[in-house]
Amino acid sequence: MGTTMTKEKANKVYDLLVSIGGAYEPNRNSFIYHHTESKDGCSEWRFSGKLGFGGKYRSGYNRVDCYREDETPERIKLMDELNGALAKI
C-alpha cells in the first residue's frame, strides 16, 4: 500500500520536484491525485527530470533518489539539495 498526504503537502513536494529536480509541471495534477486521493496511495513517483529516467520521489521517506548507475557527482549534489529541501516540509 502506498502513502497518502494532504493536498497542501503534495503541492509543496511537487513545487520542489519542479524547481530543484526539473520535474515536468504538467504532471502535477496526476502526482497530487495519486498521493492524496487514490485508494492505494503512492509509495514512489518517477519524476525523472534532472535525475534521469530513474529519478524517483519516495513518499514513505519523503526523499528522492535515482538509479545508482546514473549517479554522478552533480546528481548526488542535486539529490542532497532536494532531500534537504524536502526535509523542511
mmCIF file of N, CA, C and O in Angstrom:
data_model
loop_
_atom_site.group_PDB
_atom_site.id
_atom_site.type_symbol
_atom_site.label_atom_id
_atom_site.label_comp_id
_atom_site.label_asym_id
_atom_site.label_seq_id
_atom_site.Cartn_x
_atom_site.Cartn_y
_atom_site.Cartn_z
ATOM 1 N N MET A 1 0.841 -1.186 0.000
ATOM 2 C CA MET A 1 0.000 0.000 0.000
ATOM 3 C C MET A 1 0.880 1.242 0.000
ATOM 4 O O MET A 1 1.907 1.288 0.654
ATOM 5 N N GLY A 2 0.461 2.236 -0.721
ATOM 6 C CA GLY A 2 1.233 3.463 -0.831
ATOM 7 C C GLY A 2 0.908 4.454 0.271
ATOM 8 O O GLY A 2 0.057 4.221 1.122
ATOM 9 N N THR A 3 1.563 5.553 0.234
ATOM 10 C CA THR A 3 1.400 6.600 1.220
ATOM 11 C C THR A 3 0.507 7.694 0.653
ATOM 12 O O THR A 3 0.595 8.027 -0.512
ATOM 13 N N THR A 4 -0.377 8.253 1.497
ATOM 14 C CA THR A 4 -1.162 9.411 1.096
ATOM 15 C C THR A 4 -0.741 10.599 1.940
ATOM 16 O O THR A 4 -0.167 10.450 3.016
ATOM 17 N N MET A 5 -1.017 11.792 1.433
ATOM 18 C CA MET A 5 -0.655 13.021 2.134
ATOM 19 C C MET A 5 -1.716 14.065 1.842
ATOM 20 O O MET A 5 -2.592 13.846 1.000
ATOM 21 N N THR A 6 -1.620 15.197 2.496
ATOM 22 C CA THR A 6 -2.561 16.284 2.236
ATOM 23 C C THR A 6 -2.240 16.909 0.885
ATOM 24 O O THR A 6 -1.103 16.815 0.387
ATOM 25 N N LYS A 7 -3.230 17.580 0.309
ATOM 26 C CA LYS A 7 -3.002 18.275 -0.966
ATOM 27 C C LYS A 7 -1.973 19.393 -0.799
ATOM 28 O O LYS A 7 -1.175 19.635 -1.690
ATOM 29 N N GLU A 8 -2.012 20.052 0.336
ATOM 30 C CA GLU A 8 -1.055 21.134 0.589
ATOM 31 C C GLU A 8 0.381 20.591 0.556
ATOM 32 O O GLU A 8 1.250 21.164 -0.101
ATOM 33 N N LYS A 9 0.616 19.498 1.260
ATOM 34 C CA LYS A 9 1.962 18.925 1.267
ATOM 35 C C LYS A 9 2.336 18.410 -0.113
ATOM 36 O O LYS A 9 3.463 18.618 -0.576
ATOM 37 N N ALA A 10 1.399 17.759 -0.786
ATOM 38 C CA ALA A 10 1.694 17.233 -2.125
ATOM 39 C C ALA A 10 2.098 18.354 -3.077
ATOM 40 O O ALA A 10 3.030 18.200 -3.871
ATOM 41 N N ASN A 11 1.429 19.491 -2.997
ATOM 42 C CA ASN A 11 1.788 20.628 -3.840
ATOM 43 C C ASN A 11 3.161 21.176 -3.488
ATOM 44 O O ASN A 11 3.944 21.534 -4.372
ATOM 45 N N LYS A 12 3.466 21.252 -2.200
ATOM 46 C CA LYS A 12 4.785 21.733 -1.777
ATOM 47 C C LYS A 12 5.886 20.785 -2.258
ATOM 48 O O LYS A 12 6.943 21.231 -2.711
ATOM 49 N N VAL A 13 5.637 19.484 -2.153
ATOM 50 C CA VAL A 13 6.604 18.499 -2.643
ATOM 51 C C VAL A 13 6.804 18.683 -4.138
ATOM 52 O O VAL A 13 7.934 18.747 -4.618
ATOM 53 N N TYR A 14 5.710 18.799 -4.875
ATOM 54 C CA TYR A 14 5.843 18.914 -6.326
ATOM 55 C C TYR A 14 6.505 20.229 -6.723
ATOM 56 O O TYR A 14 7.257 20.274 -7.699
ATOM 57 N N ASP A 15 6.259 21.298 -5.957
ATOM 58 C CA ASP A 15 6.967 22.560 -6.212
ATOM 59 C C ASP A 15 8.475 22.325 -6.211
ATOM 60 O O ASP A 15 9.202 22.821 -7.083
ATOM 61 N N LEU A 16 8.953 21.561 -5.231
ATOM 62 C CA LEU A 16 10.389 21.290 -5.129
ATOM 63 C C LEU A 16 10.865 20.350 -6.230
ATOM 64 O O LEU A 16 11.971 20.526 -6.763
ATOM 65 N N LEU A 17 10.045 19.354 -6.560
ATOM 66 C CA LEU A 17 10.434 18.443 -7.640
ATOM 67 C C LEU A 17 10.605 19.206 -8.950
ATOM 68 O O LEU A 17 11.501 18.900 -9.738
ATOM 69 N N VAL A 18 9.768 20.221 -9.161
ATOM 70 C CA VAL A 18 9.871 21.037 -10.375
ATOM 71 C C VAL A 18 11.049 22.005 -10.274
ATOM 72 O O VAL A 18 11.908 22.052 -11.162
ATOM 73 N N SER A 19 11.083 22.795 -9.202
ATOM 74 C CA SER A 19 12.063 23.882 -9.125
ATOM 75 C C SER A 19 13.499 23.398 -8.958
ATOM 76 O O SER A 19 14.419 23.991 -9.534
ATOM 77 N N ILE A 20 13.707 22.340 -8.212
ATOM 78 C CA ILE A 20 15.059 21.831 -7.996
ATOM 79 C C ILE A 20 15.338 20.621 -8.877
ATOM 80 O O ILE A 20 16.397 20.522 -9.485
ATOM 81 N N GLY A 21 14.365 19.714 -8.951
ATOM 82 C CA GLY A 21 14.588 18.444 -9.639
ATOM 83 C C GLY A 21 14.269 18.419 -11.113
ATOM 84 O O GLY A 21 14.564 17.435 -11.793
ATOM 85 N N GLY A 22 13.647 19.483 -11.624
ATOM 86 C CA GLY A 22 13.355 19.523 -13.053
ATOM 87 C C GLY A 22 12.191 18.646 -13.487
ATOM 88 O O GLY A 22 12.094 18.269 -14.659
ATOM 89 N N ALA A 23 11.277 18.310 -12.555
ATOM 90 C CA ALA A 23 10.100 17.507 -12.907
ATOM 91 C C ALA A 23 9.237 18.287 -13.898
ATOM 92 O O ALA A 23 9.262 19.518 -13.951
ATOM 93 N N TYR A 24 8.432 17.569 -14.646
ATOM 94 C CA TYR A 24 7.566 18.129 -15.673
ATOM 95 C C TYR A 24 6.306 18.689 -15.021
ATOM 96 O O TYR A 24 5.505 17.950 -14.450
ATOM 97 N N GLU A 25 6.124 20.006 -15.083
ATOM 98 C CA GLU A 25 4.999 20.678 -14.422
ATOM 99 C C GLU A 25 3.634 20.104 -14.801
ATOM 100 O O GLU A 25 2.785 19.932 -13.915
ATOM 101 N N PRO A 26 3.368 19.786 -16.077
ATOM 102 C CA PRO A 26 2.041 19.245 -16.402
ATOM 103 C C PRO A 26 1.689 17.921 -15.714
ATOM 104 O O PRO A 26 0.529 17.510 -15.748
ATOM 105 N N ASN A 27 2.622 17.257 -15.063
ATOM 106 C CA ASN A 27 2.314 16.021 -14.331
ATOM 107 C C ASN A 27 1.863 16.279 -12.893
ATOM 108 O O ASN A 27 1.574 15.342 -12.149
ATOM 109 N N ARG A 28 1.802 17.548 -12.505
ATOM 110 C CA ARG A 28 1.434 17.906 -11.123
ATOM 111 C C ARG A 28 0.085 17.314 -10.714
ATOM 112 O O ARG A 28 -0.038 16.719 -9.641
ATOM 113 N N ASN A 29 -0.946 17.497 -11.538
ATOM 114 C CA ASN A 29 -2.280 17.015 -11.155
ATOM 115 C C ASN A 29 -2.298 15.508 -10.926
ATOM 116 O O ASN A 29 -2.948 15.025 -9.999
ATOM 117 N N SER A 30 -1.582 14.769 -11.743
ATOM 118 C CA SER A 30 -1.506 13.318 -11.563
ATOM 119 C C SER A 30 -0.781 12.982 -10.256
ATOM 120 O O SER A 30 -1.210 12.105 -9.498
ATOM 121 N N PHE A 31 0.311 13.671 -9.979
ATOM 122 C CA PHE A 31 1.050 13.476 -8.726
ATOM 123 C C PHE A 31 0.128 13.737 -7.538
ATOM 124 O O PHE A 31 0.060 12.926 -6.606
ATOM 125 N N ILE A 32 -0.581 14.864 -7.571
ATOM 126 C CA ILE A 32 -1.477 15.236 -6.473
ATOM 127 C C ILE A 32 -2.543 14.153 -6.282
ATOM 128 O O ILE A 32 -2.795 13.704 -5.162
ATOM 129 N N TYR A 33 -3.165 13.726 -7.376
ATOM 130 C CA TYR A 33 -4.205 12.699 -7.275
ATOM 131 C C TYR A 33 -3.661 11.420 -6.637
ATOM 132 O O TYR A 33 -4.239 10.890 -5.693
ATOM 133 N N HIS A 34 -2.564 10.921 -7.157
ATOM 134 C CA HIS A 34 -2.044 9.637 -6.687
ATOM 135 C C HIS A 34 -1.542 9.688 -5.248
ATOM 136 O O HIS A 34 -1.545 8.667 -4.556
ATOM 137 N N HIS A 35 -1.133 10.856 -4.790
ATOM 138 C CA HIS A 35 -0.634 10.968 -3.420
ATOM 139 C C HIS A 35 -1.686 11.410 -2.414
ATOM 140 O O HIS A 35 -1.440 11.360 -1.212
ATOM 141 N N THR A 36 -2.857 11.851 -2.897
ATOM 142 C CA THR A 36 -3.866 12.340 -1.958
ATOM 143 C C THR A 36 -5.226 11.649 -2.072
ATOM 144 O O THR A 36 -5.938 11.549 -1.077
ATOM 145 N N GLU A 37 -5.601 11.183 -3.255
ATOM 146 C CA GLU A 37 -6.951 10.662 -3.455
ATOM 147 C C GLU A 37 -7.018 9.186 -3.833
ATOM 148 O O GLU A 37 -8.020 8.529 -3.565
ATOM 149 N N SER A 38 -5.994 8.673 -4.476
ATOM 150 C CA SER A 38 -6.012 7.284 -4.928
ATOM 151 C C SER A 38 -6.194 6.352 -3.728
ATOM 152 O O SER A 38 -5.533 6.519 -2.700
ATOM 153 N N LYS A 39 -7.098 5.394 -3.856
ATOM 154 C CA LYS A 39 -7.361 4.486 -2.729
ATOM 155 C C LYS A 39 -6.126 3.678 -2.345
ATOM 156 O O LYS A 39 -5.996 3.243 -1.214
ATOM 157 N N ASP A 40 -5.211 3.484 -3.266
ATOM 158 C CA ASP A 40 -3.996 2.724 -2.980
ATOM 159 C C ASP A 40 -2.830 3.605 -2.550
ATOM 160 O O ASP A 40 -1.780 3.100 -2.171
ATOM 161 N N GLY A 41 -2.990 4.909 -2.622
ATOM 162 C CA GLY A 41 -1.885 5.801 -2.305
ATOM 163 C C GLY A 41 -0.769 5.644 -3.322
ATOM 164 O O GLY A 41 -0.956 5.058 -4.385
ATOM 165 N N CYS A 42 0.373 6.161 -3.008
ATOM 166 C CA CYS A 42 1.505 6.087 -3.937
ATOM 167 C C CYS A 42 2.790 6.073 -3.124
ATOM 168 O O CYS A 42 3.067 7.000 -2.371
ATOM 169 N N SER A 43 3.587 5.030 -3.273
ATOM 170 C CA SER A 43 4.820 4.945 -2.496
ATOM 171 C C SER A 43 6.033 5.503 -3.244
ATOM 172 O O SER A 43 7.012 5.897 -2.619
ATOM 173 N N GLU A 44 5.959 5.524 -4.570
ATOM 174 C CA GLU A 44 7.060 6.106 -5.336
ATOM 175 C C GLU A 44 6.514 6.726 -6.613
ATOM 176 O O GLU A 44 5.528 6.265 -7.173
ATOM 177 N N TRP A 45 7.183 7.785 -7.042
ATOM 178 C CA TRP A 45 6.751 8.532 -8.223
ATOM 179 C C TRP A 45 7.978 8.805 -9.085
ATOM 180 O O TRP A 45 8.907 9.472 -8.653
ATOM 181 N N ARG A 46 7.964 8.274 -10.286
ATOM 182 C CA ARG A 46 9.071 8.515 -11.213
ATOM 183 C C ARG A 46 8.872 9.889 -11.840
ATOM 184 O O ARG A 46 7.985 10.094 -12.642
ATOM 185 N N PHE A 47 9.701 10.835 -11.427
ATOM 186 C CA PHE A 47 9.581 12.180 -11.979
ATOM 187 C C PHE A 47 10.687 12.485 -12.986
ATOM 188 O O PHE A 47 10.614 13.475 -13.708
ATOM 189 N N SER A 48 11.694 11.635 -13.030
ATOM 190 C CA SER A 48 12.810 11.775 -13.981
ATOM 191 C C SER A 48 13.493 13.120 -13.816
ATOM 192 O O SER A 48 14.306 13.280 -12.932
ATOM 193 N N GLY A 49 13.192 14.091 -14.654
ATOM 194 C CA GLY A 49 13.801 15.413 -14.539
ATOM 195 C C GLY A 49 15.312 15.352 -14.621
ATOM 196 O O GLY A 49 15.885 14.610 -15.410
ATOM 197 N N LYS A 50 15.960 16.125 -13.774
ATOM 198 C CA LYS A 50 17.416 16.226 -13.767
ATOM 199 C C LYS A 50 18.102 14.971 -13.234
ATOM 200 O O LYS A 50 19.318 14.860 -13.329
ATOM 201 N N LEU A 51 17.321 14.039 -12.679
ATOM 202 C CA LEU A 51 17.908 12.797 -12.167
ATOM 203 C C LEU A 51 17.820 11.663 -13.178
ATOM 204 O O LEU A 51 18.151 10.523 -12.864
ATOM 205 N N GLY A 52 17.370 11.966 -14.376
ATOM 206 C CA GLY A 52 17.276 10.940 -15.410
ATOM 207 C C GLY A 52 16.046 10.076 -15.240
ATOM 208 O O GLY A 52 15.212 10.288 -14.359
ATOM 209 N N PHE A 53 15.931 9.065 -16.094
ATOM 210 C CA PHE A 53 14.750 8.208 -16.115
ATOM 211 C C PHE A 53 14.478 7.569 -14.760
ATOM 212 O O PHE A 53 13.330 7.378 -14.380
ATOM 213 N N GLY A 54 15.500 7.250 -14.010
ATOM 214 C CA GLY A 54 15.333 6.580 -12.719
ATOM 215 C C GLY A 54 15.085 7.502 -11.549
ATOM 216 O O GLY A 54 15.008 7.055 -10.413
ATOM 217 N N GLY A 55 14.937 8.805 -11.801
ATOM 218 C CA GLY A 55 14.685 9.742 -10.715
ATOM 219 C C GLY A 55 13.327 9.519 -10.093
ATOM 220 O O GLY A 55 12.308 9.612 -10.766
ATOM 221 N N LYS A 56 13.300 9.186 -8.790
ATOM 222 C CA LYS A 56 12.040 8.880 -8.111
ATOM 223 C C LYS A 56 11.917 9.647 -6.808
ATOM 224 O O LYS A 56 12.895 9.848 -6.087
ATOM 225 N N TYR A 57 10.657 10.015 -6.521
ATOM 226 C CA TYR A 57 10.297 10.545 -5.219
ATOM 227 C C TYR A 57 9.670 9.397 -4.440
ATOM 228 O O TYR A 57 8.761 8.735 -4.937
ATOM 229 N N ARG A 58 10.166 9.143 -3.246
ATOM 230 C CA ARG A 58 9.635 8.058 -2.407
ATOM 231 C C ARG A 58 8.910 8.686 -1.219
ATOM 232 O O ARG A 58 9.536 9.224 -0.302
ATOM 233 N N SER A 59 7.586 8.617 -1.273
ATOM 234 C CA SER A 59 6.766 9.332 -0.298
ATOM 235 C C SER A 59 6.889 8.778 1.116
ATOM 236 O O SER A 59 6.763 9.527 2.082
ATOM 237 N N GLY A 60 7.152 7.494 1.270
ATOM 238 C CA GLY A 60 7.296 6.921 2.605
ATOM 239 C C GLY A 60 8.486 7.487 3.355
ATOM 240 O O GLY A 60 8.502 7.533 4.581
ATOM 241 N N TYR A 61 9.464 7.950 2.610
ATOM 242 C CA TYR A 61 10.678 8.532 3.199
ATOM 243 C C TYR A 61 10.762 10.039 2.972
ATOM 244 O O TYR A 61 11.651 10.691 3.508
ATOM 245 N N ASN A 62 9.884 10.562 2.110
ATOM 246 C CA ASN A 62 9.916 11.968 1.701
ATOM 247 C C ASN A 62 11.303 12.329 1.175
ATOM 248 O O ASN A 62 11.912 13.319 1.566
ATOM 249 N N ARG A 63 11.802 11.482 0.264
ATOM 250 C CA ARG A 63 13.143 11.655 -0.302
ATOM 251 C C ARG A 63 13.131 11.295 -1.783
ATOM 252 O O ARG A 63 12.214 10.623 -2.255
ATOM 253 N N VAL A 64 14.163 11.741 -2.477
ATOM 254 C CA VAL A 64 14.357 11.362 -3.871
ATOM 255 C C VAL A 64 15.624 10.540 -4.004
ATOM 256 O O VAL A 64 16.531 10.610 -3.166
ATOM 257 N N ASP A 65 15.663 9.752 -5.081
ATOM 258 C CA ASP A 65 16.876 9.030 -5.436
ATOM 259 C C ASP A 65 16.837 8.753 -6.927
ATOM 260 O O ASP A 65 15.900 9.170 -7.618
ATOM 261 N N CYS A 66 17.862 8.097 -7.410
ATOM 262 C CA CYS A 66 17.904 7.701 -8.815
ATOM 263 C C CYS A 66 18.644 6.372 -8.905
ATOM 264 O O CYS A 66 19.183 5.884 -7.910
ATOM 265 N N TYR A 67 18.647 5.798 -10.095
ATOM 266 C CA TYR A 67 19.388 4.554 -10.282
ATOM 267 C C TYR A 67 20.856 4.790 -9.939
ATOM 268 O O TYR A 67 21.451 5.799 -10.337
ATOM 269 N N ARG A 68 21.439 3.856 -9.223
ATOM 270 C CA ARG A 68 22.845 4.008 -8.823
ATOM 271 C C ARG A 68 23.769 4.164 -10.027
ATOM 272 O O ARG A 68 24.727 4.935 -9.985
ATOM 273 N N GLU A 69 23.464 3.444 -11.093
ATOM 274 C CA GLU A 69 24.325 3.536 -12.276
ATOM 275 C C GLU A 69 24.220 4.895 -12.973
ATOM 276 O O GLU A 69 25.060 5.235 -13.807
ATOM 277 N N ASP A 70 23.188 5.684 -12.619
ATOM 278 C CA ASP A 70 23.019 7.018 -13.195
ATOM 279 C C ASP A 70 23.596 8.112 -12.296
ATOM 280 O O ASP A 70 23.556 9.295 -12.653
ATOM 281 N N GLU A 71 24.106 7.734 -11.124
ATOM 282 C CA GLU A 71 24.642 8.734 -10.214
ATOM 283 C C GLU A 71 25.904 9.363 -10.782
ATOM 284 O O GLU A 71 26.775 8.679 -11.315
ATOM 285 N N THR A 72 25.964 10.665 -10.665
ATOM 286 C CA THR A 72 27.157 11.447 -10.998
ATOM 287 C C THR A 72 27.382 12.387 -9.814
ATOM 288 O O THR A 72 26.459 12.584 -9.005
ATOM 289 N N PRO A 73 28.542 12.995 -9.709
ATOM 290 C CA PRO A 73 28.723 13.959 -8.617
ATOM 291 C C PRO A 73 27.663 15.069 -8.644
ATOM 292 O O PRO A 73 27.179 15.489 -7.586
ATOM 293 N N GLU A 74 27.279 15.517 -9.835
ATOM 294 C CA GLU A 74 26.272 16.569 -9.956
ATOM 295 C C GLU A 74 24.904 16.086 -9.476
ATOM 296 O O GLU A 74 24.183 16.810 -8.792
ATOM 297 N N ARG A 75 24.541 14.869 -9.846
ATOM 298 C CA ARG A 75 23.238 14.336 -9.425
ATOM 299 C C ARG A 75 23.215 14.053 -7.928
ATOM 300 O O ARG A 75 22.188 14.261 -7.274
ATOM 301 N N ILE A 76 24.301 13.600 -7.377
ATOM 302 C CA ILE A 76 24.361 13.376 -5.926
ATOM 303 C C ILE A 76 24.181 14.703 -5.193
ATOM 304 O O ILE A 76 23.429 14.793 -4.219
ATOM 305 N N LYS A 77 24.833 15.743 -5.675
ATOM 306 C CA LYS A 77 24.690 17.071 -5.078
ATOM 307 C C LYS A 77 23.243 17.554 -5.198
ATOM 308 O O LYS A 77 22.678 18.092 -4.246
ATOM 309 N N LEU A 78 22.629 17.338 -6.358
ATOM 310 C CA LEU A 78 21.238 17.724 -6.570
ATOM 311 C C LEU A 78 20.307 16.961 -5.632
ATOM 312 O O LEU A 78 19.399 17.542 -5.032
ATOM 313 N N MET A 79 20.518 15.655 -5.481
ATOM 314 C CA MET A 79 19.689 14.864 -4.564
ATOM 315 C C MET A 79 19.847 15.360 -3.131
ATOM 316 O O MET A 79 18.863 15.459 -2.399
ATOM 317 N N ASP A 80 21.073 15.681 -2.722
ATOM 318 C CA ASP A 80 21.301 16.211 -1.377
ATOM 319 C C ASP A 80 20.529 17.518 -1.170
ATOM 320 O O ASP A 80 19.885 17.721 -0.138
ATOM 321 N N GLU A 81 20.583 18.405 -2.165
ATOM 322 C CA GLU A 81 19.872 19.683 -2.079
ATOM 323 C C GLU A 81 18.357 19.464 -2.017
ATOM 324 O O GLU A 81 17.677 20.041 -1.168
ATOM 325 N N LEU A 82 17.861 18.620 -2.896
ATOM 326 C CA LEU A 82 16.424 18.374 -2.942
ATOM 327 C C LEU A 82 15.942 17.659 -1.679
ATOM 328 O O LEU A 82 14.911 18.032 -1.102
ATOM 329 N N ASN A 83 16.698 16.672 -1.210
ATOM 330 C CA ASN A 83 16.309 15.983 0.022
ATOM 331 C C ASN A 83 16.342 16.901 1.224
ATOM 332 O O ASN A 83 15.509 16.805 2.123
ATOM 333 N N GLY A 84 17.293 17.826 1.240
ATOM 334 C CA GLY A 84 17.336 18.813 2.321
ATOM 335 C C GLY A 84 16.109 19.714 2.310
ATOM 336 O O GLY A 84 15.533 20.004 3.369
ATOM 337 N N ALA A 85 15.692 20.138 1.124
ATOM 338 C CA ALA A 85 14.502 20.971 0.997
ATOM 339 C C ALA A 85 13.244 20.182 1.373
ATOM 340 O O ALA A 85 12.346 20.714 2.045
ATOM 341 N N LEU A 86 13.177 18.932 0.935
ATOM 342 C CA LEU A 86 12.016 18.090 1.273
ATOM 343 C C LEU A 86 11.899 17.877 2.782
ATOM 344 O O LEU A 86 10.802 17.817 3.326
ATOM 345 N N ALA A 87 13.026 17.757 3.451
ATOM 346 C CA ALA A 87 13.021 17.526 4.907
ATOM 347 C C ALA A 87 12.403 18.688 5.673
ATOM 348 O O ALA A 87 11.957 18.506 6.803
ATOM 349 N N LYS A 88 12.343 19.848 5.060
ATOM 350 C CA LYS A 88 11.797 21.035 5.725
ATOM 351 C C LYS A 88 10.267 21.142 5.624
ATOM 352 O O LYS A 88 9.675 22.029 6.235
ATOM 353 N N ILE A 89 9.659 20.258 4.838
ATOM 354 C CA ILE A 89 8.184 20.311 4.738
ATOM 355 C C ILE A 89 7.550 19.079 5.352
ATOM 356 O O ILE A 89 8.189 18.103 5.600
#
